[in-house]
Amino acid sequence: MTPVPAAASSAPRRGRGRPSSPVLTADGITAGAVALLEERGQDGLTMAALARRLGVAPSALYNHVATKQDVLRAVQDDVNRGIDCSGFGRDPWEEALAAWARSYRDAYARHPALVPVMAVTPVGSAPHTVAMYERVSSGLLSAGWPPHLVTNVVVAVESFVLGSALDTQAPADIFDPGDLAATAPGVTTANAARPEGDTARAAFELGLAALLAGLRDLLASAS
Amino acid sequence: MTPVPAAASSAPRRGRGRPSSPVLTADGITAGAVALLEERGQDGLTMAALARRLGVAPSALYNHVATKQDVLRAVQDDVNRGIDCSGFGRDPWEEALAAWARSYRDAYARHPALVPVMAVTPVGSAPHTVAMYERVSSGLLSAGWPPHLVTNVVVAVESFVLGSALDTQAPADIFDPGDLAATAPGVTTANAARPEGDTARAAFELGLAALLAGLRDLLASAS
DNA sequence: ACCTGAACACCGTTCAAGT
DNA sequence: ACCTGAACACCGTTCAAGT
């Protein structure tokens, strides 16, 4: 995001008509939405809250965006801009893919509300998002992946990444069977043996390693 | 779900006080919510719509559930009840895991609104959910998986499954770079080479095969 | 105990009026 | 063109009153 003041000119403007210079810009709205999401969590982004932070009436936003979904799309493109796909075309594809997946997961772990948006929003007209997919796709192609498999590989990794991003939001006791412990000895055993710490990350790294190993085999047998 | 009439006694009751026999039950509320989700999609489930379908005032629901989140939790447990984990303890673990993952993905593809709920809701007091995890965990344990890895395997597969369930909601043209096609030759090449048909399923099957192959290697090297 | 109906504090969005 | 302020049709939830 190009830097934009977090909050607009402290006091709300009192004039009634068109301002002499525009108060809002598309980038300013996006930056405000990102900040709101970061500060207040996923329920914190409302059109009213966004307008207040920008020092305008909620209806003023609709001169710049058609819907709240538009705002989410712009935020998503901004988040994707921060994902590291620099390894493609430089490092071996397995390393590039692993670094991309980690960076991607971390970005959406910070913005879980965007996960369902990301899974469903067409890429067209989201420039950073298109740039990311281009880097990944062309990287896989030039690493020797057959063209007909490339998008499936991207989608499979992405599905795992987005699911893992959601998993970071799970409470620590999500697998505690509670009253039903007596009926769940296997769950209890597995939970007790699971090492403490960042369990979401451990599960992600295990899955990522498995997925990459399987993809390596698949490429070897496909070529 | 135990069978329950889809809509309650056609005409709304006119009496003002406590009914002679209860109009609502927890199971009836859950069944109504499932039906609403299935018929009207994820935005169709509102407390008002649910109440109307059950022939009561919205506030009546709050005698049986504390919040809408409660309703979602109950629906989730009902959905999990339908997931096939019968292979564990019967078939080789790879086959059982694959069948479970497919069934799990299909169930949540029908209920994408529950994906974020599932990722975050503690399992305690959701009997069918606990039963599912018990079957899976004990199946992996008796197949020789080290206890400290079992939950991570479950979470990794689940993350991939839930991400893949979200992906089924993506429009067919999600990767169409639109105006930006000129800047995205790799994406364009990969898209053009991707076979038509159920692309979400193809990506899921590719990822599942890779994940399973990687897990097989991991188990071999861990034991 | 379990319902109704009114009320509360919100949502996203529209639109006439103002400059 | 781009803002304000009032309005609309919703939300989820609370609560007094009724039987």
CSV table of C-alpha atoms (C1' of nucleotides) in Angstrom, one decimal:
chain,number,residue,atom,x,y,z
A,1,MET,CA,0.0,0.0,0.0
A,2,THR,CA,1.3,3.5,-0.7
A,3,PRO,CA,1.6,5.2,2.6
A,4,VAL,CA,-1.5,7.1,3.6
A,5,PRO,CA,-2.3,8.9,6.9
A,6,ALA,CA,-4.0,6.3,9.2
A,7,ALA,CA,-6.7,8.7,10.2
A,8,ALA,CA,-7.9,11.7,8.2
A,9,SER,CA,-7.7,15.3,9.3
A,10,SER,CA,-8.6,14.9,13.0
A,11,ALA,CA,-11.9,16.8,13.2
A,12,PRO,CA,-14.8,15.7,11.0
A,13,ARG,CA,-15.4,18.2,8.3
A,14,ARG,CA,-18.5,20.4,8.9
A,15,GLY,CA,-19.2,21.6,5.4
A,16,ARG,CA,-22.3,20.2,3.7
A,17,GLY,CA,-21.5,20.0,0.1
A,18,ARG,CA,-18.7,18.8,-2.1
A,19,PRO,CA,-15.3,19.3,-0.6
A,20,SER,CA,-12.9,21.5,-2.5
A,21,SER,CA,-10.5,18.6,-2.8
A,22,PRO,CA,-11.6,15.0,-2.4
A,23,VAL,CA,-11.3,13.6,1.2
A,24,LEU,CA,-11.3,10.0,0.2
A,25,THR,CA,-9.3,7.9,-2.2
A,26,ALA,CA,-9.4,4.3,-3.1
A,27,ASP,CA,-6.0,3.7,-1.6
A,28,GLY,CA,-7.0,5.6,1.6
A,29,ILE,CA,-10.0,3.4,2.0
A,30,THR,CA,-8.0,0.3,1.5
A,31,ALA,CA,-5.4,1.4,4.0
A,32,GLY,CA,-8.0,2.3,6.6
A,33,ALA,CA,-9.7,-1.1,6.1
A,34,VAL,CA,-6.4,-2.9,6.6
A,35,ALA,CA,-5.6,-0.9,9.7
A,36,LEU,CA,-9.1,-1.6,11.1
A,37,LEU,CA,-8.8,-5.3,10.5
A,38,GLU,CA,-5.4,-5.4,12.2
A,39,GLU,CA,-6.5,-3.4,15.2
A,40,ARG,CA,-10.0,-4.6,15.8
A,41,GLY,CA,-10.1,-8.0,14.2
A,42,GLN,CA,-12.5,-9.3,11.6
A,43,ASP,CA,-15.7,-8.0,13.1
A,44,GLY,CA,-14.1,-4.6,13.5
A,45,LEU,CA,-14.4,-3.8,9.8
A,46,THR,CA,-17.7,-2.2,9.3
A,47,MET,CA,-18.5,0.5,6.8
A,48,ALA,CA,-19.5,2.8,9.7
A,49,ALA,CA,-16.2,2.2,11.6
A,50,LEU,CA,-14.2,2.7,8.4
A,51,ALA,CA,-16.0,5.9,7.6
A,52,ARG,CA,-15.4,7.2,11.2
A,53,ARG,CA,-11.7,6.4,10.9
A,54,LEU,CA,-11.5,8.3,7.7
A,55,GLY,CA,-13.5,11.2,9.0
A,56,VAL,CA,-16.5,11.0,6.7
A,57,ALA,CA,-20.1,9.8,6.8
A,58,PRO,CA,-20.6,6.1,5.9
A,59,SER,CA,-22.5,7.0,2.7
A,60,ALA,CA,-19.4,8.9,1.4
A,61,LEU,CA,-17.6,5.6,1.0
A,62,TYR,CA,-20.1,4.7,-1.7
A,63,ASN,CA,-18.7,7.3,-4.0
A,64,HIS,CA,-15.6,5.2,-4.3
A,65,VAL,CA,-16.6,1.6,-3.8
A,66,ALA,CA,-19.8,-0.2,-4.8
A,67,THR,CA,-20.0,-2.6,-1.9
A,68,LYS,CA,-18.2,-3.7,1.2
A,69,GLN,CA,-17.1,-6.7,-0.9
A,70,ASP,CA,-15.2,-4.3,-3.0
A,71,VAL,CA,-13.3,-3.1,0.0
A,72,LEU,CA,-12.5,-6.7,1.0
A,73,ARG,CA,-11.2,-7.4,-2.5
A,74,ALA,CA,-8.9,-4.4,-2.4
A,75,VAL,CA,-7.7,-5.4,1.1
A,76,GLN,CA,-7.1,-8.9,-0.3
A,77,ASP,CA,-5.0,-7.6,-3.1
A,78,ASP,CA,-3.0,-5.5,-0.7
A,79,VAL,CA,-2.4,-8.6,1.6
A,80,ASN,CA,-1.3,-10.6,-1.5
A,81,ARG,CA,1.2,-7.9,-2.3
A,82,GLY,CA,3.0,-8.8,0.9
A,83,ILE,CA,3.4,-12.5,0.1
A,84,ASP,CA,6.9,-13.7,-0.8
A,85,CYS,CA,7.1,-15.5,-4.1
A,86,SER,CA,10.6,-14.3,-4.8
A,87,GLY,CA,12.0,-17.8,-4.8
A,88,PHE,CA,10.4,-18.8,-8.1
A,89,GLY,CA,12.8,-18.6,-11.0
A,90,ARG,CA,15.7,-18.3,-8.6
A,91,ASP,CA,15.6,-21.3,-6.2
A,92,PRO,CA,14.7,-24.9,-6.8
A,93,TRP,CA,10.9,-25.1,-7.2
A,94,GLU,CA,10.4,-27.1,-3.9
A,95,GLU,CA,12.2,-24.4,-1.9
A,96,ALA,CA,10.3,-21.6,-3.7
A,97,LEU,CA,7.0,-23.3,-3.1
A,98,ALA,CA,7.8,-23.9,0.5
A,99,ALA,CA,8.8,-20.3,1.1
A,100,TRP,CA,5.7,-19.1,-0.7
A,101,ALA,CA,3.4,-21.4,1.3
A,102,ARG,CA,4.8,-20.2,4.6
A,103,SER,CA,4.6,-16.6,3.7
A,104,TYR,CA,1.1,-17.0,2.3
A,105,ARG,CA,-0.1,-18.9,5.5
A,106,ASP,CA,1.3,-16.2,7.8
A,107,ALA,CA,-0.3,-13.4,5.8
A,108,TYR,CA,-3.8,-15.0,6.0
A,109,ALA,CA,-3.3,-16.1,9.6
A,110,ARG,CA,-3.2,-12.3,10.3
A,111,HIS,CA,-6.3,-11.8,8.2
A,112,PRO,CA,-8.5,-14.9,8.6
A,113,ALA,CA,-11.6,-13.0,7.6
A,114,LEU,CA,-10.2,-12.8,4.1
A,115,VAL,CA,-9.8,-16.6,3.7
A,116,PRO,CA,-13.3,-17.1,2.4
A,117,VAL,CA,-12.9,-14.0,0.2
A,118,MET,CA,-9.6,-15.2,-1.2
A,119,ALA,CA,-11.0,-18.7,-2.0
A,120,VAL,CA,-13.8,-17.2,-4.1
A,121,THR,CA,-12.8,-13.9,-5.6
A,122,PRO,CA,-11.8,-13.8,-9.2
A,123,VAL,CA,-8.3,-12.6,-9.7
A,124,GLY,CA,-9.0,-10.2,-12.6
A,125,SER,CA,-8.2,-6.6,-11.9
A,126,ALA,CA,-6.4,-7.4,-8.7
A,127,PRO,CA,-2.9,-6.5,-9.9
A,128,HIS,CA,-0.8,-7.8,-7.1
A,129,THR,CA,-2.8,-11.0,-7.0
A,130,VAL,CA,-2.3,-11.6,-10.7
A,131,ALA,CA,1.4,-10.8,-10.3
A,132,MET,CA,1.7,-13.4,-7.5
A,133,TYR,CA,0.1,-16.2,-9.5
A,134,GLU,CA,2.2,-15.3,-12.5
A,135,ARG,CA,5.4,-15.6,-10.6
A,136,VAL,CA,4.3,-19.0,-9.2
A,137,SER,CA,2.9,-20.4,-12.4
A,138,SER,CA,5.8,-19.4,-14.6
A,139,GLY,CA,8.2,-20.6,-11.9
A,140,LEU,CA,6.6,-24.1,-11.9
A,141,LEU,CA,6.4,-24.2,-15.7
A,142,SER,CA,10.1,-23.4,-16.1
A,143,ALA,CA,11.0,-25.9,-13.4
A,144,GLY,CA,9.5,-28.5,-15.7
A,145,TRP,CA,6.0,-29.0,-14.5
A,146,PRO,CA,3.6,-30.1,-17.3
A,147,PRO,CA,1.3,-27.2,-18.1
A,148,HIS,CA,-1.8,-29.2,-17.5
A,149,LEU,CA,-0.9,-29.8,-13.9
A,150,VAL,CA,0.4,-26.4,-12.9
A,151,THR,CA,-2.9,-24.8,-11.8
A,152,ASN,CA,-3.9,-27.9,-9.9
A,153,VAL,CA,-0.7,-27.8,-8.0
A,154,VAL,CA,-1.2,-24.1,-7.2
A,155,VAL,CA,-4.8,-24.7,-6.1
A,156,ALA,CA,-3.9,-27.8,-4.0
A,157,VAL,CA,-1.1,-25.9,-2.2
A,158,GLU,CA,-3.4,-22.9,-1.8
A,159,SER,CA,-6.2,-25.0,-0.3
A,160,PHE,CA,-3.8,-26.4,2.3
A,161,VAL,CA,-2.4,-22.9,3.0
A,162,LEU,CA,-5.8,-21.3,3.5
A,163,GLY,CA,-7.1,-24.2,5.6
A,164,SER,CA,-3.9,-23.9,7.7
A,165,ALA,CA,-4.4,-20.2,8.1
A,166,LEU,CA,-7.9,-20.8,9.5
A,167,ASP,CA,-6.4,-23.4,11.8
A,168,THR,CA,-4.2,-20.8,13.4
A,169,GLN,CA,-7.4,-19.3,14.8
A,170,ALA,CA,-8.4,-22.5,16.7
A,171,PRO,CA,-8.3,-22.3,20.5
A,172,ALA,CA,-5.6,-24.4,22.1
A,173,ASP,CA,-8.2,-26.8,23.6
A,174,ILE,CA,-10.0,-27.4,20.4
A,175,PHE,CA,-9.5,-31.2,20.6
A,176,ASP,CA,-10.3,-31.5,24.2
A,177,PRO,CA,-13.2,-34.0,24.3
A,178,GLY,CA,-14.4,-32.6,27.6
A,179,ASP,CA,-17.2,-34.7,29.1
A,180,LEU,CA,-16.8,-37.2,26.3
A,181,ALA,CA,-13.2,-38.1,27.2
A,182,ALA,CA,-14.2,-41.5,28.4
A,183,THR,CA,-15.5,-42.3,24.9
A,184,ALA,CA,-12.4,-41.0,23.2
A,185,PRO,CA,-9.3,-42.7,24.4
A,186,GLY,CA,-7.5,-42.4,21.1
A,187,VAL,CA,-8.0,-38.6,21.0
A,188,THR,CA,-6.9,-38.4,24.6
A,189,THR,CA,-3.7,-40.4,23.9
A,190,ALA,CA,-2.8,-38.4,20.8
A,191,ASN,CA,-3.5,-35.1,22.6
A,192,ALA,CA,-1.3,-36.0,25.5
A,193,ALA,CA,1.5,-37.0,23.3
A,194,ARG,CA,1.4,-33.8,21.1
A,195,PRO,CA,4.3,-31.5,22.0
A,196,GLU,CA,3.4,-28.1,23.5
A,197,GLY,CA,4.2,-25.0,21.6
A,198,ASP,CA,2.9,-23.6,18.3
A,199,THR,CA,0.9,-26.7,17.4
A,200,ALA,CA,-0.7,-25.0,14.4
A,201,ARG,CA,2.7,-24.4,13.0
A,202,ALA,CA,3.8,-28.0,13.7
A,203,ALA,CA,0.8,-29.4,11.8
A,204,PHE,CA,1.4,-27.0,9.0
A,205,GLU,CA,5.0,-27.9,8.6
A,206,LEU,CA,4.2,-31.6,8.7
A,207,GLY,CA,1.6,-31.2,6.0
A,208,LEU,CA,3.8,-29.0,3.9
A,209,ALA,CA,6.7,-31.5,4.1
A,210,ALA,CA,4.3,-34.3,3.1
A,211,LEU,CA,2.7,-32.3,0.3
A,212,LEU,CA,6.1,-31.3,-1.2
A,213,ALA,CA,7.5,-34.8,-1.0
A,214,GLY,CA,4.4,-36.1,-2.7
A,215,LEU,CA,4.6,-33.4,-5.4
A,216,ARG,CA,8.3,-34.2,-6.0
A,217,ASP,CA,7.3,-37.8,-6.6
A,218,LEU,CA,4.5,-36.8,-8.9
A,219,LEU,CA,6.7,-34.6,-11.0
A,220,ALA,CA,9.3,-37.3,-11.3
A,221,SER,CA,6.7,-39.8,-12.5
A,222,ALA,CA,5.0,-37.3,-14.8
A,223,SER,CA,8.2,-36.4,-16.7
B,1,MET,CA,-30.5,-35.8,12.5
B,2,THR,CA,-33.5,-37.6,13.8
B,3,PRO,CA,-36.3,-36.9,11.4
B,4,VAL,CA,-38.3,-33.9,12.3
B,5,PRO,CA,-41.1,-32.2,10.3
B,6,ALA,CA,-39.4,-29.6,8.0
B,7,ALA,CA,-41.9,-26.9,8.9
B,8,ALA,CA,-44.0,-26.7,12.0
B,9,SER,CA,-47.7,-26.8,12.2
B,10,SER,CA,-48.6,-24.7,9.2
B,11,ALA,CA,-50.3,-21.7,10.8
B,12,PRO,CA,-48.4,-19.7,13.4
B,13,ARG,CA,-49.8,-20.1,16.9
B,14,ARG,CA,-51.9,-17.3,18.1
B,15,GLY,CA,-51.8,-17.9,21.8
B,16,ARG,CA,-49.8,-15.4,23.9
B,17,GLY,CA,-48.4,-17.4,26.7
B,18,ARG,CA,-46.6,-20.6,27.3
B,19,PRO,CA,-47.8,-23.4,24.9
B,20,SER,CA,-49.3,-26.5,26.5
B,21,SER,CA,-46.5,-28.6,24.9
B,22,PRO,CA,-43.2,-27.2,23.8
B,23,VAL,CA,-43.2,-26.0,20.1
B,24,LEU,CA,-39.4,-26.1,19.8
B,25,THR,CA,-36.8,-28.7,20.5
B,26,ALA,CA,-33.0,-28.5,20.1
B,27,ASP,CA,-33.2,-31.1,17.3
B,28,GLY,CA,-35.9,-29.3,15.5
B,29,ILE,CA,-33.9,-26.1,15.5
B,30,THR,CA,-30.9,-27.9,14.2
B,31,ALA,CA,-32.9,-29.6,11.5
B,32,GLY,CA,-34.5,-26.4,10.5
B,33,ALA,CA,-31.1,-24.7,10.3
B,34,VAL,CA,-29.7,-27.4,8.1
B,35,ALA,CA,-32.7,-27.3,5.8
B,36,LEU,CA,-32.4,-23.5,5.5
B,37,LEU,CA,-28.7,-23.7,4.8
B,38,GLU,CA,-29.3,-26.3,2.1
B,39,GLU,CA,-32.2,-24.4,0.5
B,40,ARG,CA,-31.2,-20.8,0.8
B,41,GLY,CA,-27.4,-20.9,1.0
B,42,GLN,CA,-25.2,-19.5,3.7
B,43,ASP,CA,-26.8,-16.1,3.9
B,44,GLY,CA,-30.2,-17.7,4.2
B,45,LEU,CA,-29.7,-18.8,7.8
B,46,THR,CA,-30.9,-15.9,9.9
B,47,MET,CA,-32.6,-16.3,13.3
B,48,ALA,CA,-35.6,-14.6,11.8
B,49,ALA,CA,-35.8,-17.0,8.9
B,50,LEU,CA,-35.3,-20.0,11.2
B,51,ALA,CA,-38.0,-18.8,13.5
B,52,ARG,CA,-40.4,-18.3,10.6
B,53,ARG,CA,-39.8,-21.8,9.3
B,54,LEU,CA,-40.4,-23.2,12.7
B,55,GLY,CA,-43.5,-21.1,13.2
B,56,VAL,CA,-42.4,-19.1,16.2
B,57,ALA,CA,-41.2,-15.6,17.0
B,58,PRO,CA,-37.4,-15.1,16.7
B,59,SER,CA,-37.1,-14.5,20.4
B,60,ALA,CA,-38.5,-18.0,21.1
B,61,LEU,CA,-35.3,-19.5,19.8
B,62,TYR,CA,-33.4,-18.0,22.7
B,63,ASN,CA,-35.2,-20.3,25.1
B,64,HIS,CA,-33.3,-23.2,23.5
B,65,VAL,CA,-30.0,-21.7,22.3
B,66,ALA,CA,-27.8,-19.0,23.7
B,67,THR,CA,-26.6,-17.6,20.4
B,68,LYS,CA,-26.6,-18.1,16.7
B,69,GLN,CA,-23.2,-19.6,17.1
B,70,ASP,CA,-24.8,-22.3,19.2
B,71,VAL,CA,-27.0,-23.1,16.2
B,72,LEU,CA,-24.0,-23.3,13.9
B,73,ARG,CA,-22.2,-25.6,16.3
B,74,ALA,CA,-25.2,-28.0,16.4
B,75,VAL,CA,-25.4,-27.9,12.6
B,76,GLN,CA,-21.7,-28.6,12.4
B,77,ASP,CA,-22.0,-31.7,14.6
B,78,ASP,CA,-24.9,-32.9,12.4
B,79,VAL,CA,-22.8,-32.4,9.3
B,80,ASN,CA,-19.9,-34.3,10.9
B,81,ARG,CA,-22.2,-37.1,11.7
B,82,GLY,CA,-22.5,-37.8,7.9
B,83,ILE,CA,-18.8,-38.0,7.3
B,84,ASP,CA,-17.5,-41.5,6.4
B,85,CYS,CA,-14.7,-42.6,8.7
B,86,SER,CA,-15.7,-46.3,8.6
B,87,GLY,CA,-12.4,-47.3,6.9
B,88,PHE,CA,-10.3,-46.7,10.0
B,89,GLY,CA,-9.6,-50.0,11.8
B,90,ARG,CA,-10.8,-51.9,8.8
B,91,ASP,CA,-8.8,-50.8,5.7
B,92,PRO,CA,-5.1,-49.8,5.4
B,93,TRP,CA,-4.7,-46.4,6.9
B,94,GLU,CA,-4.0,-44.7,3.6
B,95,GLU,CA,-7.2,-45.9,2.1
B,96,ALA,CA,-9.2,-45.0,5.2
B,97,LEU,CA,-7.6,-41.5,5.3
B,98,ALA,CA,-8.4,-40.9,1.6
B,99,ALA,CA,-12.0,-42.0,1.9
B,100,TRP,CA,-12.4,-39.8,5.0
B,101,ALA,CA,-10.9,-36.8,3.3
B,102,ARG,CA,-13.2,-37.2,0.3
B,103,SER,CA,-16.3,-37.6,2.4
B,104,TYR,CA,-15.2,-34.7,4.6
B,105,ARG,CA,-14.6,-32.4,1.6
B,106,ASP,CA,-17.9,-33.2,0.0
B,107,ALA,CA,-19.8,-32.6,3.2
B,108,TYR,CA,-18.3,-29.1,3.7
B,109,ALA,CA,-18.5,-28.3,0.0
B,110,ARG,CA,-22.3,-28.5,0.7
B,111,HIS,CA,-21.9,-26.2,3.7
B,112,PRO,CA,-19.1,-23.8,3.0
B,113,ALA,CA,-20.4,-21.4,5.7
B,114,LEU,CA,-19.5,-23.9,8.3
B,115,VAL,CA,-15.8,-24.1,7.2
B,116,PRO,CA,-14.7,-21.2,9.4
B,117,VAL,CA,-16.9,-22.5,12.2
B,118,MET,CA,-15.4,-26.0,12.0
B,119,ALA,CA,-11.8,-24.7,12.0
B,120,VAL,CA,-12.4,-22.8,15.3
B,121,THR,CA,-15.1,-24.6,17.3
B,122,PRO,CA,-14.0,-26.8,20.3
B,123,VAL,CA,-15.0,-30.3,19.9
B,124,GLY,CA,-16.2,-30.8,23.4
B,125,SER,CA,-19.9,-31.6,23.8
B,126,ALA,CA,-20.3,-32.2,20.1
B,127,PRO,CA,-20.8,-36.0,20.2
B,128,HIS,CA,-20.6,-36.9,16.6
B,129,THR,CA,-17.6,-34.7,16.1
B,130,VAL,CA,-15.8,-36.4,19.0
B,131,ALA,CA,-16.8,-39.8,17.6
B,132,MET,CA,-15.3,-38.9,14.2
B,133,TYR,CA,-12.0,-37.8,15.7
B,134,GLU,CA,-11.8,-40.8,17.9
B,135,ARG,CA,-12.3,-43.1,15.0
B,136,VAL,CA,-9.6,-41.3,13.0
B,137,SER,CA,-7.1,-41.0,15.8
B,138,SER,CA,-7.4,-44.5,17.1
B,139,GLY,CA,-7.2,-45.8,13.5
B,140,LEU,CA,-3.9,-44.0,12.9
B,141,LEU,CA,-2.5,-45.1,16.3
B,142,SER,CA,-3.3,-48.7,15.6
B,143,ALA,CA,-1.8,-48.4,12.1
B,144,GLY,CA,1.5,-47.6,13.8
B,145,TRP,CA,1.6,-43.8,13.7
B,146,PRO,CA,3.6,-42.4,16.6
B,147,PRO,CA,1.2,-40.8,19.1
B,148,HIS,CA,3.0,-37.5,19.0
B,149,LEU,CA,2.4,-37.1,15.3
B,150,VAL,CA,-1.3,-38.2,15.1
B,151,THR,CA,-3.0,-34.9,15.9
B,152,ASN,CA,-0.7,-33.1,13.5
B,153,VAL,CA,-1.6,-35.5,10.7
B,154,VAL,CA,-5.3,-35.1,11.4
B,155,VAL,CA,-5.0,-31.3,11.5
B,156,ALA,CA,-2.9,-31.2,8.3
B,157,VAL,CA,-5.3,-33.3,6.4
B,158,GLU,CA,-8.2,-31.4,7.8
B,159,SER,CA,-6.6,-28.1,6.8
B,160,PHE,CA,-6.3,-29.3,3.2
B,161,VAL,CA,-9.8,-30.7,3.2
B,162,LEU,CA,-11.4,-27.5,4.5
B,163,GLY,CA,-9.4,-25.3,2.1
B,164,SER,CA,-10.5,-27.6,-0.7
B,165,ALA,CA,-14.1,-27.3,0.4
B,166,LEU,CA,-13.8,-23.5,0.1
B,167,ASP,CA,-12.2,-23.9,-3.3
B,168,THR,CA,-15.3,-25.7,-4.6
B,169,GLN,CA,-17.1,-22.4,-4.2
B,170,ALA,CA,-14.8,-20.6,-6.6
B,171,PRO,CA,-16.2,-19.4,-9.9
B,172,ALA,CA,-14.9,-21.2,-13.0
B,173,ASP,CA,-13.0,-18.1,-14.2
B,174,ILE,CA,-11.3,-17.3,-10.9
B,175,PHE,CA,-7.9,-17.4,-12.5
B,176,ASP,CA,-8.8,-15.4,-15.6
B,177,PRO,CA,-6.4,-12.5,-15.5
B,178,GLY,CA,-8.8,-10.3,-17.5
B,179,ASP,CA,-7.3,-7.0,-18.6
B,180,LEU,CA,-4.0,-8.1,-17.1
B,181,ALA,CA,-3.6,-11.2,-19.4
B,182,ALA,CA,-0.7,-9.5,-21.2
B,183,THR,CA,1.3,-9.4,-18.0
B,184,ALA,CA,0.5,-13.0,-17.1
B,185,PRO,CA,1.6,-15.4,-19.8
B,186,GLY,CA,2.4,-18.2,-17.4
B,187,VAL,CA,-1.1,-18.0,-15.8
B,188,THR,CA,-2.6,-18.0,-19.3
B,189,THR,CA,-0.6,-21.0,-20.5
B,190,ALA,CA,-1.4,-23.0,-17.4
B,191,ASN,CA,-5.1,-22.1,-17.6
B,192,ALA,CA,-5.3,-23.0,-21.2
B,193,ALA,CA,-3.7,-26.4,-20.6
B,194,ARG,CA,-5.9,-27.3,-17.6
B,195,PRO,CA,-8.5,-29.9,-18.6
B,196,GLU,CA,-12.1,-28.9,-18.5
B,197,GLY,CA,-14.5,-30.5,-16.0
B,198,ASP,CA,-14.6,-30.6,-12.3
B,199,THR,CA,-11.4,-28.6,-11.8
B,200,ALA,CA,-11.8,-28.3,-8.1
B,201,ARG,CA,-12.0,-32.0,-7.7
B,202,ALA,CA,-9.0,-32.5,-9.9
B,203,ALA,CA,-6.9,-30.2,-7.8
B,204,PHE,CA,-8.2,-31.9,-4.6
B,205,GLU,CA,-7.3,-35.3,-5.9
B,206,LEU,CA,-3.8,-34.2,-6.9
B,207,GLY,CA,-3.2,-32.7,-3.5
B,208,LEU,CA,-4.7,-35.7,-1.7
B,209,ALA,CA,-2.5,-38.1,-3.6
B,210,ALA,CA,0.6,-36.0,-2.9
B,211,LEU,CA,-0.2,-35.6,0.8
B,212,LEU,CA,-0.8,-39.3,1.2
B,213,ALA,CA,2.4,-40.2,-0.6
B,214,GLY,CA,4.3,-37.8,1.6
B,215,LEU,CA,2.7,-39.1,4.8
B,216,ARG,CA,3.5,-42.7,3.8
B,217,ASP,CA,7.2,-41.7,3.5
B,218,LEU,CA,7.1,-39.9,6.7
B,219,LEU,CA,5.6,-42.9,8.6
B,220,ALA,CA,8.2,-45.1,7.1
B,221,SER,CA,11.1,-42.9,8.2
B,222,ALA,CA,9.6,-42.3,11.6
B,223,SER,CA,9.2,-45.9,12.5
C,1,DA,C1',-40.9,-23.3,31.4
C,2,DC,C1',-41.7,-21.4,27.0
C,3,DC,C1',-44.0,-18.5,24.2
C,4,DT,C1',-45.2,-13.3,22.0
C,5,DG,C1',-44.3,-8.6,20.9
C,6,DA,C1',-41.9,-4.5,21.5
C,7,DA,C1',-37.5,-2.6,21.8
C,8,DC,C1',-32.3,-1.9,21.3
C,9,DA,C1',-28.2,-1.2,19.1
C,10,DC,C1',-26.5,-2.3,15.4
C,11,DC,C1',-25.7,-3.6,10.0
C,12,DG,C1',-25.0,-2.3,4.5
C,13,DT,C1',-26.9,0.6,1.3
C,14,DT,C1',-29.7,4.3,-1.1
C,15,DC,C1',-30.8,8.9,-2.2
C,16,DA,C1',-32.2,13.7,-2.1
C,17,DA,C1',-30.0,17.9,-1.1
C,18,DG,C1',-26.0,20.8,-0.8
C,19,DT,C1',-21.7,23.0,-2.9
D,1,DA,C1',-18.0,15.1,-8.6
D,2,DC,C1',-18.2,14.2,-3.8
D,3,DC,C1',-19.8,15.1,0.5
D,4,DT,C1',-23.9,15.1,4.5
D,5,DG,C1',-27.9,13.4,6.8
D,6,DA,C1',-32.1,11.0,6.8
D,7,DA,C1',-34.1,6.9,5.7
D,8,DC,C1',-34.8,1.8,4.6
D,9,DA,C1',-34.8,-2.9,5.3
D,10,DC,C1',-32.5,-5.6,7.6
D,11,DC,C1',-29.5,-8.1,11.6
D,12,DG,C1',-28.8,-10.8,16.5
D,13,DT,C1',-30.4,-10.3,21.0
D,14,DT,C1',-32.9,-8.8,25.4
D,15,DC,C1',-36.8,-8.5,28.2
D,16,DA,C1',-41.3,-7.7,30.3
D,17,DA,C1',-45.7,-9.7,30.0
D,18,DG,C1',-48.7,-13.6,29.3
D,19,DT,C1',-50.2,-18.5,30.4
